[in-house]
PDB file of C-alpha atoms in Angstrom:
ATOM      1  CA  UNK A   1     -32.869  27.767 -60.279  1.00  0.00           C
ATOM      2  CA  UNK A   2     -30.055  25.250 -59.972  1.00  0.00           C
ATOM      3  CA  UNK A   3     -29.959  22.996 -57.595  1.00  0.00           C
ATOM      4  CA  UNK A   4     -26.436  24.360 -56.284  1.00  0.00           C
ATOM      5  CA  UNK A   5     -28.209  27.451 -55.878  1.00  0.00           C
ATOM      6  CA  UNK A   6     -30.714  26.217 -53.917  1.00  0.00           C
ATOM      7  CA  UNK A   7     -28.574  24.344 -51.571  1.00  0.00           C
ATOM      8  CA  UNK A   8     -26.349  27.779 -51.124  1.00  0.00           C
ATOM      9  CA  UNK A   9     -29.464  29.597 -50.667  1.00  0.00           C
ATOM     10  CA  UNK A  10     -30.937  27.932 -47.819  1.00  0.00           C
ATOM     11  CA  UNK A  11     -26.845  27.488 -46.219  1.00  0.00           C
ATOM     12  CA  UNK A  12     -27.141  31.308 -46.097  1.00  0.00           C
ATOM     13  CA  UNK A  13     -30.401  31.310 -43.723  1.00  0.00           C
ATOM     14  CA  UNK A  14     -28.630  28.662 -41.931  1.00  0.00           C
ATOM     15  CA  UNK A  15     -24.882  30.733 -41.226  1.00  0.00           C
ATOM     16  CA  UNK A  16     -27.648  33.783 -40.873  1.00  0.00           C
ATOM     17  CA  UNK A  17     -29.708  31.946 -38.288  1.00  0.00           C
ATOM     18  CA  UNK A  18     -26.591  30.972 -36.144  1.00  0.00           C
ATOM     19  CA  UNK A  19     -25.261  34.255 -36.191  1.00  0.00           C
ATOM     20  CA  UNK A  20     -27.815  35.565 -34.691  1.00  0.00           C
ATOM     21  CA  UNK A  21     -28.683  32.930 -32.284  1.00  0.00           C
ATOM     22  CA  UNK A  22     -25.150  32.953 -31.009  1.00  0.00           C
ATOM     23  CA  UNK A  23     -25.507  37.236 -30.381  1.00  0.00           C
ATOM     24  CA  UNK A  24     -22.744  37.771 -33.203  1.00  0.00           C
ATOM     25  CA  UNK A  25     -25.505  40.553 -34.759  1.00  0.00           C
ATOM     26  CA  UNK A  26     -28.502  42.288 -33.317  1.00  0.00           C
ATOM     27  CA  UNK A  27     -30.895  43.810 -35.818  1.00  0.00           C
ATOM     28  CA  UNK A  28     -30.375  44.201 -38.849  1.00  0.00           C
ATOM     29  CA  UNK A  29     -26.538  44.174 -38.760  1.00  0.00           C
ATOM     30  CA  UNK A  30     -24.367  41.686 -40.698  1.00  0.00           C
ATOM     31  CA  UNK A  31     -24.417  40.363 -44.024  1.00  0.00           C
ATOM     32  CA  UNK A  32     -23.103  37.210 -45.499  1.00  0.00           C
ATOM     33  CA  UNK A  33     -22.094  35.868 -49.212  1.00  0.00           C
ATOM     34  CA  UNK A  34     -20.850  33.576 -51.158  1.00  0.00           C
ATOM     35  CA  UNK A  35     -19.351  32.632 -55.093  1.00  0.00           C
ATOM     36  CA  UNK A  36     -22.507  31.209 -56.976  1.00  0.00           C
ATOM     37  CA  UNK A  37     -20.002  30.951 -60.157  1.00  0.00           C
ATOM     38  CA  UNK A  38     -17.117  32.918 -61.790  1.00  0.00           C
ATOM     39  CA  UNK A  39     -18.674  35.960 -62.799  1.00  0.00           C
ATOM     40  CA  UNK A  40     -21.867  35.843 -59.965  1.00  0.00           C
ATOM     41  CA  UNK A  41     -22.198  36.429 -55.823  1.00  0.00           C
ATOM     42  CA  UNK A  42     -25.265  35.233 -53.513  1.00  0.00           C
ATOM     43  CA  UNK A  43     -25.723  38.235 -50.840  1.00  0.00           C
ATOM     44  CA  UNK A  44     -27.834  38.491 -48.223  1.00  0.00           C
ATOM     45  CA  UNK A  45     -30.510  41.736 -48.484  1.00  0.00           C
ATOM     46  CA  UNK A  46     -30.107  44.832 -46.619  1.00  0.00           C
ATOM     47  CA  UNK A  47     -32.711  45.663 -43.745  1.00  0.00           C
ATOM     48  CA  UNK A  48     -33.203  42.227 -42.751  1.00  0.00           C
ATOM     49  CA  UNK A  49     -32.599  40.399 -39.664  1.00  0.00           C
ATOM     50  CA  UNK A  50     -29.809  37.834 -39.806  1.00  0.00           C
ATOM     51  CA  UNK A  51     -31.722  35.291 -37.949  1.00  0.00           C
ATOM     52  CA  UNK A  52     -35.797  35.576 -39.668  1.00  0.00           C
ATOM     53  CA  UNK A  53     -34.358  35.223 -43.756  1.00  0.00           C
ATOM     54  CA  UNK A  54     -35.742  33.217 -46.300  1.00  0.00           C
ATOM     55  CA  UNK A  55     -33.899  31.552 -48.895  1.00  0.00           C
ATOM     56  CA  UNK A  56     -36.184  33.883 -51.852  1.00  0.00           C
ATOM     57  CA  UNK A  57     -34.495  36.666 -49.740  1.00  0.00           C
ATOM     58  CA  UNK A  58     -31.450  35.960 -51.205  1.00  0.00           C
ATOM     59  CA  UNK A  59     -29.730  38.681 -54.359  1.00  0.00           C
ATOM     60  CA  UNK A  60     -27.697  37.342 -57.201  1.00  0.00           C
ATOM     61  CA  UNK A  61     -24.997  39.806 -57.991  1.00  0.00           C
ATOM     62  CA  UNK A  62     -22.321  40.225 -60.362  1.00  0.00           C
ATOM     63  CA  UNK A  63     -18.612  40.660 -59.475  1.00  0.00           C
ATOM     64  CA  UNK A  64     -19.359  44.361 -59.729  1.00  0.00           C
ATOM     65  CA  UNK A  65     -21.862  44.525 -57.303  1.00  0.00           C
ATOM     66  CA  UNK A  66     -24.782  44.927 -59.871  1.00  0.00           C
ATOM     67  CA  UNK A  67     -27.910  43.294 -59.026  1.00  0.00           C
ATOM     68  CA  UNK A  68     -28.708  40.463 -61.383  1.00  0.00           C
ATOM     69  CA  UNK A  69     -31.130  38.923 -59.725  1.00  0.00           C
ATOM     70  CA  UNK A  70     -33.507  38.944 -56.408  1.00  0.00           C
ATOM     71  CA  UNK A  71     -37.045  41.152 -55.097  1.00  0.00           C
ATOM     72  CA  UNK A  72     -34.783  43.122 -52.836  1.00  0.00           C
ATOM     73  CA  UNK A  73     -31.139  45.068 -53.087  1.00  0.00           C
ATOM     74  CA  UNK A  74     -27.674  43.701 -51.757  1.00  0.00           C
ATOM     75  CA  UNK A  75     -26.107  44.979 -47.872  1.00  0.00           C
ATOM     76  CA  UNK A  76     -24.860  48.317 -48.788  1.00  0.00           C
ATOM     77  CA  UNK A  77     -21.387  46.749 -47.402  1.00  0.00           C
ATOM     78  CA  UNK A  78     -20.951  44.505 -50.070  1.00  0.00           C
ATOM     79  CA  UNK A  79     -18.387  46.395 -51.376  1.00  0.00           C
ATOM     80  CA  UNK A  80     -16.352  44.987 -48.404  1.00  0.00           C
ATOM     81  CA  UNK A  81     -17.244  41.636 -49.911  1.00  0.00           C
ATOM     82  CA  UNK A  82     -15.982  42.402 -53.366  1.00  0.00           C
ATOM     83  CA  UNK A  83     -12.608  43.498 -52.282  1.00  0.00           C
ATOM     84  CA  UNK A  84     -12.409  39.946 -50.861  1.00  0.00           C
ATOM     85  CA  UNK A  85     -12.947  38.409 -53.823  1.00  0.00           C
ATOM     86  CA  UNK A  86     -10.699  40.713 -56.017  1.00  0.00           C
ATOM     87  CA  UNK A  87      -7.627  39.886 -53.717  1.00  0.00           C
ATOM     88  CA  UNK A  88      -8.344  36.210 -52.365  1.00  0.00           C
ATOM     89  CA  UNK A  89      -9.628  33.747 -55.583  1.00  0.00           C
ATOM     90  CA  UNK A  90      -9.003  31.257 -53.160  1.00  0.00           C
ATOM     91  CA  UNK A  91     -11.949  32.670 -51.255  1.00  0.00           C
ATOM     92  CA  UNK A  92     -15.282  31.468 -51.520  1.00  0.00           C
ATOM     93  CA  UNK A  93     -17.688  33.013 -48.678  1.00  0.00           C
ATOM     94  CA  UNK A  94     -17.516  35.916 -46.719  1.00  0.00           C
ATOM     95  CA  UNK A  95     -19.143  36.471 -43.530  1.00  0.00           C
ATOM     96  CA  UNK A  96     -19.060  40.000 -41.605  1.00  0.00           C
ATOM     97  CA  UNK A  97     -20.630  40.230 -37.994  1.00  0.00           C
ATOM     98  CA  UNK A  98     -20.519  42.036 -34.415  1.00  0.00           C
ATOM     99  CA  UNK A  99     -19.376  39.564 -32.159  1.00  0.00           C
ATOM    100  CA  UNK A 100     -19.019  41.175 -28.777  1.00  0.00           C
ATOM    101  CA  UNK A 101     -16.306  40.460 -27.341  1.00  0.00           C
ATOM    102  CA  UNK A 102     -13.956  40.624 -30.985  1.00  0.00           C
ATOM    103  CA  UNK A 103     -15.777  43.718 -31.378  1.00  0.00           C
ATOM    104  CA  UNK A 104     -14.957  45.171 -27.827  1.00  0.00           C
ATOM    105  CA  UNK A 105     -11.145  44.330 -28.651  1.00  0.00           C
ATOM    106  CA  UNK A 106     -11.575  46.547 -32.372  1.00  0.00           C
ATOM    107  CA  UNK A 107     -12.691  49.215 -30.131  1.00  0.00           C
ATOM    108  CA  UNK A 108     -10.255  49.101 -27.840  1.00  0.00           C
ATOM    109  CA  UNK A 109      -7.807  48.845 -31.298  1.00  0.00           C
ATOM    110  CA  UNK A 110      -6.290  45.624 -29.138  1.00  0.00           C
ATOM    111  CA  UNK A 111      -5.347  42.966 -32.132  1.00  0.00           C
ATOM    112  CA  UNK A 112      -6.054  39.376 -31.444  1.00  0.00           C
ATOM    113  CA  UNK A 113      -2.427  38.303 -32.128  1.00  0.00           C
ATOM    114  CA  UNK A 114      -1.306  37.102 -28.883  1.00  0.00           C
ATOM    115  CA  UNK A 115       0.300  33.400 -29.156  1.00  0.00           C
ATOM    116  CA  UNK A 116      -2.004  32.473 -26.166  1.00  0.00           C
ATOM    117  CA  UNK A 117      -3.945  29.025 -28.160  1.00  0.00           C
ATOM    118  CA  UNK A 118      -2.053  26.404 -30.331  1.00  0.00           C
ATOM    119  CA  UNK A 119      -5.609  25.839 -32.032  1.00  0.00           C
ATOM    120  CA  UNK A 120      -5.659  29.946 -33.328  1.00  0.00           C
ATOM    121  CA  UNK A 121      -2.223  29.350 -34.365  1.00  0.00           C
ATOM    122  CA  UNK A 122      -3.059  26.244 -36.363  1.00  0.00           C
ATOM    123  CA  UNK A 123      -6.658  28.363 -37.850  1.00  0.00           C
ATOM    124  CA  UNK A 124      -6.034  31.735 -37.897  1.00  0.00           C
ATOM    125  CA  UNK A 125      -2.412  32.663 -36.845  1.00  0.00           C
ATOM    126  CA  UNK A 126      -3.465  36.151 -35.926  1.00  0.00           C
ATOM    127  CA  UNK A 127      -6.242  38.851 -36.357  1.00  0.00           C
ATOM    128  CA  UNK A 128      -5.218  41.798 -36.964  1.00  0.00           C
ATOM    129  CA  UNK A 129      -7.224  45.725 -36.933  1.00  0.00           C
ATOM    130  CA  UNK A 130      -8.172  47.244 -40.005  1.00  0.00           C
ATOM    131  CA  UNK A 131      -8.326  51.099 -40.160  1.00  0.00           C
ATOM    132  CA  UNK A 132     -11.157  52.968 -39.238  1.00  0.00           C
ATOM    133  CA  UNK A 133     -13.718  53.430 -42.035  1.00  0.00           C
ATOM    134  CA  UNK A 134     -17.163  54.653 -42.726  1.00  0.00           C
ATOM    135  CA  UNK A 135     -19.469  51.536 -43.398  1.00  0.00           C
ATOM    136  CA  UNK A 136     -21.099  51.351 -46.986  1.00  0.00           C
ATOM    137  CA  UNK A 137     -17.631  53.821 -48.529  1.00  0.00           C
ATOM    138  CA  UNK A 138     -15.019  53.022 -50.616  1.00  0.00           C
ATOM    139  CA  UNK A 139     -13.070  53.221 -47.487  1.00  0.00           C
ATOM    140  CA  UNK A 140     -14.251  50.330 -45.667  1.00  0.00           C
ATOM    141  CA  UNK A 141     -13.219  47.338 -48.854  1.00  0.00           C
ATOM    142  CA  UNK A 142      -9.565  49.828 -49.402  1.00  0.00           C
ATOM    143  CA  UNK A 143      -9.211  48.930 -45.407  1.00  0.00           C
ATOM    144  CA  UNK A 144      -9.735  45.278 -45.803  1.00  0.00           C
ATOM    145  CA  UNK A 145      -7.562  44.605 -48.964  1.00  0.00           C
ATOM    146  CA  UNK A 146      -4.787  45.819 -46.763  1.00  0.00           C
ATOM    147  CA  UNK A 147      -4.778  42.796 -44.264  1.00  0.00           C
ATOM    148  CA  UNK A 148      -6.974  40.410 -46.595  1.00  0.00           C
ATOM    149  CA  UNK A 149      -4.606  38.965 -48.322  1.00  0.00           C
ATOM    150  CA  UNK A 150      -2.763  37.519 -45.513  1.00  0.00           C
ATOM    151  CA  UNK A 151      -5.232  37.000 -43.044  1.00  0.00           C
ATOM    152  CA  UNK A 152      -8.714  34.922 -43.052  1.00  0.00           C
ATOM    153  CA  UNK A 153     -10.224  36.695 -39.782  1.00  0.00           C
ATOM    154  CA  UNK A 154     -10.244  40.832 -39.840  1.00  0.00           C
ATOM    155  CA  UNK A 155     -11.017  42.856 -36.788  1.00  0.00           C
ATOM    156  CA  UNK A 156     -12.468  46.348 -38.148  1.00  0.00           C
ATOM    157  CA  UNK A 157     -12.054  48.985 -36.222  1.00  0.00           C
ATOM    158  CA  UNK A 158     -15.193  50.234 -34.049  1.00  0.00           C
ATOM    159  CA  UNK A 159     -17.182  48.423 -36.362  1.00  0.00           C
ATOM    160  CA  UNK A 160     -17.004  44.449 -36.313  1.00  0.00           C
ATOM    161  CA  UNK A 161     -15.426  41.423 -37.547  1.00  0.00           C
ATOM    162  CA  UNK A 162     -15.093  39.831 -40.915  1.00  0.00           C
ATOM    163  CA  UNK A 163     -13.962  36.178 -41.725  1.00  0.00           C
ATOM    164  CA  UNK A 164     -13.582  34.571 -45.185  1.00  0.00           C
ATOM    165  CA  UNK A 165     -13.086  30.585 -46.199  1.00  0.00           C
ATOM    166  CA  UNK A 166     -13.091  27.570 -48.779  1.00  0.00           C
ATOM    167  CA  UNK A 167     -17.333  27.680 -48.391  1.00  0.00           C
ATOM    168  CA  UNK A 168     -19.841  29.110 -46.129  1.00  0.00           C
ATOM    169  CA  UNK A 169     -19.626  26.783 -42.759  1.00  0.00           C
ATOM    170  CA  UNK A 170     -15.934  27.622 -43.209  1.00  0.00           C
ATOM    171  CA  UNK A 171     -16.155  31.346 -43.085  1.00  0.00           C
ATOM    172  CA  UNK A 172     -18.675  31.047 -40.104  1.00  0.00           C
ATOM    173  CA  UNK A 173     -16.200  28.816 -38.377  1.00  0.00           C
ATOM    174  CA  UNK A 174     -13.684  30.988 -38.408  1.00  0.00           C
ATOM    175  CA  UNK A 175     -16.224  33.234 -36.710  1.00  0.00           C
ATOM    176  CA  UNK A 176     -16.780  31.584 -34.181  1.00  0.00           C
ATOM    177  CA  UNK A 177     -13.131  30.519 -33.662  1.00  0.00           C
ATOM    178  CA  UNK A 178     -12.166  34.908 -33.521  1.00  0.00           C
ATOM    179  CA  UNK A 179     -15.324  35.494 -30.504  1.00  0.00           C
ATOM    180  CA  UNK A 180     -13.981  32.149 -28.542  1.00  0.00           C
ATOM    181  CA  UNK A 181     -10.529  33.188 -28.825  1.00  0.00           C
ATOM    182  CA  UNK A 182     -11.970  36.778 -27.488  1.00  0.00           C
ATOM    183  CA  UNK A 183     -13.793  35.434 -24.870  1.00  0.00           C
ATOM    184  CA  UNK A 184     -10.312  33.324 -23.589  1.00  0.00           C
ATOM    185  CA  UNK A 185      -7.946  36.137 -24.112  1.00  0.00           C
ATOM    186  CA  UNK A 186     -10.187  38.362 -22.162  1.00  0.00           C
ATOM    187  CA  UNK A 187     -10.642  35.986 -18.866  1.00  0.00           C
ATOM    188  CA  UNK A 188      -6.928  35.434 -18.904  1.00  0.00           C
ATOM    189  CA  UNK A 189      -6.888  39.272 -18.815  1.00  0.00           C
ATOM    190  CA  UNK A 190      -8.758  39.641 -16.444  1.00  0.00           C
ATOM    191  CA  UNK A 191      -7.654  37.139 -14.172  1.00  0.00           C
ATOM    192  CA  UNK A 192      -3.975  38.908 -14.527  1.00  0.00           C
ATOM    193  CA  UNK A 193      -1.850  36.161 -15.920  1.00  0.00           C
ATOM    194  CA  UNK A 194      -1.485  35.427 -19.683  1.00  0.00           C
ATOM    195  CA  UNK A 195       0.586  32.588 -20.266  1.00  0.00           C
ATOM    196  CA  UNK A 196       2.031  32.659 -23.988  1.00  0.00           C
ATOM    197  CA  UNK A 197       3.717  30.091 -26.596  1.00  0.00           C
ATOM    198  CA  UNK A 198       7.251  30.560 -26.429  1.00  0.00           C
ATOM    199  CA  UNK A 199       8.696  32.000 -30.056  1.00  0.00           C
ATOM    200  CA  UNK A 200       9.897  28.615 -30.730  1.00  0.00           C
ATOM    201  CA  UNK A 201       7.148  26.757 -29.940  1.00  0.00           C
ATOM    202  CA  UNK A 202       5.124  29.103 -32.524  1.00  0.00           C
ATOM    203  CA  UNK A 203       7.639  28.310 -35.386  1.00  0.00           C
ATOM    204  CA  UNK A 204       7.175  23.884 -34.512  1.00  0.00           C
ATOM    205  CA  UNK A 205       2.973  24.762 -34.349  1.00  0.00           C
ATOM    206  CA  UNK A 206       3.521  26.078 -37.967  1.00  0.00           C
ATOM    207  CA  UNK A 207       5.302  23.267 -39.184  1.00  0.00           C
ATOM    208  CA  UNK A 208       2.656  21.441 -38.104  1.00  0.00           C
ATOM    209  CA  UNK A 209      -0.012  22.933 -40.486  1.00  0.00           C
ATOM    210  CA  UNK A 210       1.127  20.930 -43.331  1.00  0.00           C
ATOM    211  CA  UNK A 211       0.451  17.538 -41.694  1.00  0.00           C
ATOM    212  CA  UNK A 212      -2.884  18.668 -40.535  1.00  0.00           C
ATOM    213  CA  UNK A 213      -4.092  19.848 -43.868  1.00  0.00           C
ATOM    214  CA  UNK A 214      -4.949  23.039 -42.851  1.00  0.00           C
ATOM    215  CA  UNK A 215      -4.893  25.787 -45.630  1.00  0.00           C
ATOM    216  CA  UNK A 216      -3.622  29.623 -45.070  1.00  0.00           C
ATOM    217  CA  UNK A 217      -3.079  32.393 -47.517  1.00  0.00           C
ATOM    218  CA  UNK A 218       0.187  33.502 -45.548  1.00  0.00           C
ATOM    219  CA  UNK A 219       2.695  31.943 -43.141  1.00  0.00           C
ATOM    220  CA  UNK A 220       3.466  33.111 -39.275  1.00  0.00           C
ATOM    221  CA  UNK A 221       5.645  35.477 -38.384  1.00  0.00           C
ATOM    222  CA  UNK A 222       7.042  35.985 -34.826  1.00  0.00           C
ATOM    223  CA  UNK A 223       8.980  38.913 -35.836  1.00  0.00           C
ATOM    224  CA  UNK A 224       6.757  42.242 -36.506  1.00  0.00           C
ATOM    225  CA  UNK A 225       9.506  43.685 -39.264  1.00  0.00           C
ATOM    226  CA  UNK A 226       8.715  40.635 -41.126  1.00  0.00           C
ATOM    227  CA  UNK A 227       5.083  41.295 -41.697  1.00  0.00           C
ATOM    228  CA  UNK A 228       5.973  44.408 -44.223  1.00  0.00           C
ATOM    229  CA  UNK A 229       4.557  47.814 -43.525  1.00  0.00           C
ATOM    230  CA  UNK A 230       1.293  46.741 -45.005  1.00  0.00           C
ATOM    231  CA  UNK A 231       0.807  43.675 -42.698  1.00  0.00           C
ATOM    232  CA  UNK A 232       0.783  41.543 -45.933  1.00  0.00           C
ATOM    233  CA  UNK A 233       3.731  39.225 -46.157  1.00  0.00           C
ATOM    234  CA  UNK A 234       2.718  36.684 -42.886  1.00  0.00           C
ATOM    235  CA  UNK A 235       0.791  36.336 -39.998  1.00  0.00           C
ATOM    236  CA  UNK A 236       2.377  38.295 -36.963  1.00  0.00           C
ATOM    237  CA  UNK A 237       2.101  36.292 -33.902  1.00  0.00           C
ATOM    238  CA  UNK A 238       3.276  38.097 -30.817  1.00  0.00           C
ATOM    239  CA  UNK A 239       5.601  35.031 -29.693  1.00  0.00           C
ATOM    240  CA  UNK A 240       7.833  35.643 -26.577  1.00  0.00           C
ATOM    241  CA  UNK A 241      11.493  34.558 -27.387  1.00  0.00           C
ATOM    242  CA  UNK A 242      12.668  31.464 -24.574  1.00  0.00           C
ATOM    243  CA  UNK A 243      15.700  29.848 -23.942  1.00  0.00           C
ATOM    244  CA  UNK A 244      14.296  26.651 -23.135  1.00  0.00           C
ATOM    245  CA  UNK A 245      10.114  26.892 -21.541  1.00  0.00           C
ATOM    246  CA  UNK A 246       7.990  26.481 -24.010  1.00  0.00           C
ATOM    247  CA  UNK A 247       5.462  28.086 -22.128  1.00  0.00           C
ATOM    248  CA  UNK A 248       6.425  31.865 -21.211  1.00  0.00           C
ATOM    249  CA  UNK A 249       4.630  34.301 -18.633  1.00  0.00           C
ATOM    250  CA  UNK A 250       3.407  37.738 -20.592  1.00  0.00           C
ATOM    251  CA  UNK A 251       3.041  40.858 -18.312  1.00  0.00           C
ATOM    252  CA  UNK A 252      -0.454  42.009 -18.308  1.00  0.00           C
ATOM    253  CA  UNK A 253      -1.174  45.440 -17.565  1.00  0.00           C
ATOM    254  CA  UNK A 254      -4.351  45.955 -15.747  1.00  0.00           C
ATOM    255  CA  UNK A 255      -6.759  48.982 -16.727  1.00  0.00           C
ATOM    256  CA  UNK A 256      -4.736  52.600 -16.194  1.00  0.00           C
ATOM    257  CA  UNK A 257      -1.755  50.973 -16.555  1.00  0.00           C
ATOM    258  CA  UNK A 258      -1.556  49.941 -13.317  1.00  0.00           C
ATOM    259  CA  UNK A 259      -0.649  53.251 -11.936  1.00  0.00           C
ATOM    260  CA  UNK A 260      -3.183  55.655 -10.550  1.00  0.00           C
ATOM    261  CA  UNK A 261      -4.165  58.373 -13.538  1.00  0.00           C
ATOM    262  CA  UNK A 262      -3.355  55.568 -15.748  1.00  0.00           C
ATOM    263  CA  UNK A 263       0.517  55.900 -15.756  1.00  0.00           C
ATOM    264  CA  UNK A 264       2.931  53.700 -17.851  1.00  0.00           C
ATOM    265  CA  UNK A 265       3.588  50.566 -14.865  1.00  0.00           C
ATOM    266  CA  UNK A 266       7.414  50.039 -14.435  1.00  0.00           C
ATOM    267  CA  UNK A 267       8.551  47.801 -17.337  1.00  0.00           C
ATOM    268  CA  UNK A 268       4.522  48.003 -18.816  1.00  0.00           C
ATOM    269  CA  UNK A 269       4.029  45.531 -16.442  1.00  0.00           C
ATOM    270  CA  UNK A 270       1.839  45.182 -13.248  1.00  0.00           C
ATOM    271  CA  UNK A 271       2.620  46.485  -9.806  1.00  0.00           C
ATOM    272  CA  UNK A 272       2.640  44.248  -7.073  1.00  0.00           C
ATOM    273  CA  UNK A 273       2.778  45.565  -3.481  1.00  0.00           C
ATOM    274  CA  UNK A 274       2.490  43.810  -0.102  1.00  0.00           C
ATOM    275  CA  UNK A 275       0.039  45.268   2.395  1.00  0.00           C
ATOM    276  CA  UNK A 276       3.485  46.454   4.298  1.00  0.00           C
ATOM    277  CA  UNK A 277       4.934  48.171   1.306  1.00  0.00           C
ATOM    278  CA  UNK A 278       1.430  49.944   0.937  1.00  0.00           C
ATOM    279  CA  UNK A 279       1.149  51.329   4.525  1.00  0.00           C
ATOM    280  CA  UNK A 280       4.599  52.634   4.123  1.00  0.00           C
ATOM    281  CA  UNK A 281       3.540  54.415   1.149  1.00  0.00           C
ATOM    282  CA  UNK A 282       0.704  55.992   2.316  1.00  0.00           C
ATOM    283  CA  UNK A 283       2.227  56.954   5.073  1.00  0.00           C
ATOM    284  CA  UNK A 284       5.265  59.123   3.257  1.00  0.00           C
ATOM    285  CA  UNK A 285       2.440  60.291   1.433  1.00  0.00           C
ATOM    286  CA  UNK A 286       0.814  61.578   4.561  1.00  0.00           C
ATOM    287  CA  UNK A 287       4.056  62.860   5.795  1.00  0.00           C
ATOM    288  CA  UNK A 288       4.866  64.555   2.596  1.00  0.00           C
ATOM    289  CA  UNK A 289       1.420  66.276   2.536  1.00  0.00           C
ATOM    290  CA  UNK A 290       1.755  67.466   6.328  1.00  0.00           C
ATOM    291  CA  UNK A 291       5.680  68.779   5.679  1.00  0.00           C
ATOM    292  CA  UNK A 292       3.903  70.473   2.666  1.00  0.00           C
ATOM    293  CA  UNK A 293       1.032  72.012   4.302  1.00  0.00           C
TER     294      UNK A 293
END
């Protein structure tokens, strides 16, 4: 064994072992891999806890998916993997995972594309849903190649998350950049106020990639027509337009849409109503049900 794959073999147990210390997996779930050379892949083993492997663990496949090497077989969802490296030969590690709160947002098919954090902006741009498919089928890597190639962080629909990058501690990054940018989005939610990057703003932040050195397989785009039918051509950022502010007040609509039985809110917006304007409602409620009766 080379001594490159020996260093990559024990940076596996080390992305694994954070993982699952940081509650991105439970289980068994996950899997994680990365280029050994041109033609081979290092993959973590199916049935085995993210957090307890070894670096023998560890599966040498070729670009197929065909096990070259290793005791035990590859995730069955490294066909997800695959389609990564087919469309991204920039790419160099994948990492797939079930952060909570990322994952909560794929459920509730609620993209993380919000321009809410200059620092997701400057990373990620956006992370958009891939389709629904069944884990372990062809449909789960024909889902991903339609975002990957744009996009280093994937939410997949009531499944998980999947991030790719330059070498393992990069993909995991990226990770761990999706759940915190989660975890923010859904406080500011909660709390009823989401303050967004004005349009404007969005298109200086990009500008500003270059100077930082940071690397991204597509630019940002504010406007959704722009991003192709495929979600391909850039990364849409959902960027309120300004005339000056470059810090812009979103409408958030609370759970039902703010209207009881879960109407549409005026404008998709909250309702706001003083204790005043609430008596008087009830109250032509009560006389409307008493005229009624």
């Amino acid at each position: 064994m080379l001594p490159r794959e020996e260093e990559l073999r024990a940076l596996i147990c080390e992305v694994g072992r954070r993982v699952y210390a940081r509650g991105y997996v439970a289980s068994n779930d996950g899997n994680i891999s990365c280029r050994l050379d041109d033609r081979h892949l290092l993959a973590t083993p199916k049935s085995v806890s993210k957090g307890f492997m070894t670096p023998d663990m560890m599966v040498v496949t070729d670009m197929q998916g065909n096990k070259v090497a290793g005791h035990r077989d590859a995730s069955t969802e490294l066909k997800m993997h695959l389609a990564v490296y087919e469309m991204r030969p920039d790419v160099t590690a994948v990492v797939h995972a079930h952060p909570p709160l990322s994952t909560g947002f794929a459920v509730a098919g609620i993209p993380l594309n919000k321009s809410s954090l200059a620092e997701i902006i400057f990373s990620l741009g956006s992370v958009p849903i891939a389709e629904y498919a069944t884990p372990s089928t062809q449909e789960l890597p024909d889902a991903v190649k339609k975002y990957i190639t744009a996009h280093d962080g994937l939410l997949l629909a009531n499944h998980g998350a999947l991030t790719c990058g330059q070498d393992l501690l990069n993909a995991y990054y990226k990770m761990e950049t999706m759940e915190h940018f989660a975890q923010i989005t859904l406080v500011a939610r909660q709390l009823g106020r989401e303050n967004l990057i004005s349009r404007e703003e969005v298109d200086r932040l990009q500008g500003l990639r270059d100077f930082y050195g940071i690397k991204s397989p597509a630019p940002i785009c504010t406007d959704p027509s722009q991003a192709g039918a495929d979600g391909a051509t850039c990364q849409f950022v959902d960027a309120p337009a300004s005339d000056g502010p470059r810090i812009v007040p979103s409408p958030v609509v609370p759970p039902g849409g703010g209207l009881p039985g879960g109407g549409p809110g005026v404008g998709g917006g909250e309702i706001r109503l003083t204790y005043r304007e609430l008596a008087a409602l009830i109250a032509d409620a009560v006389r409307q049900v008493t005229r009624d009766a």
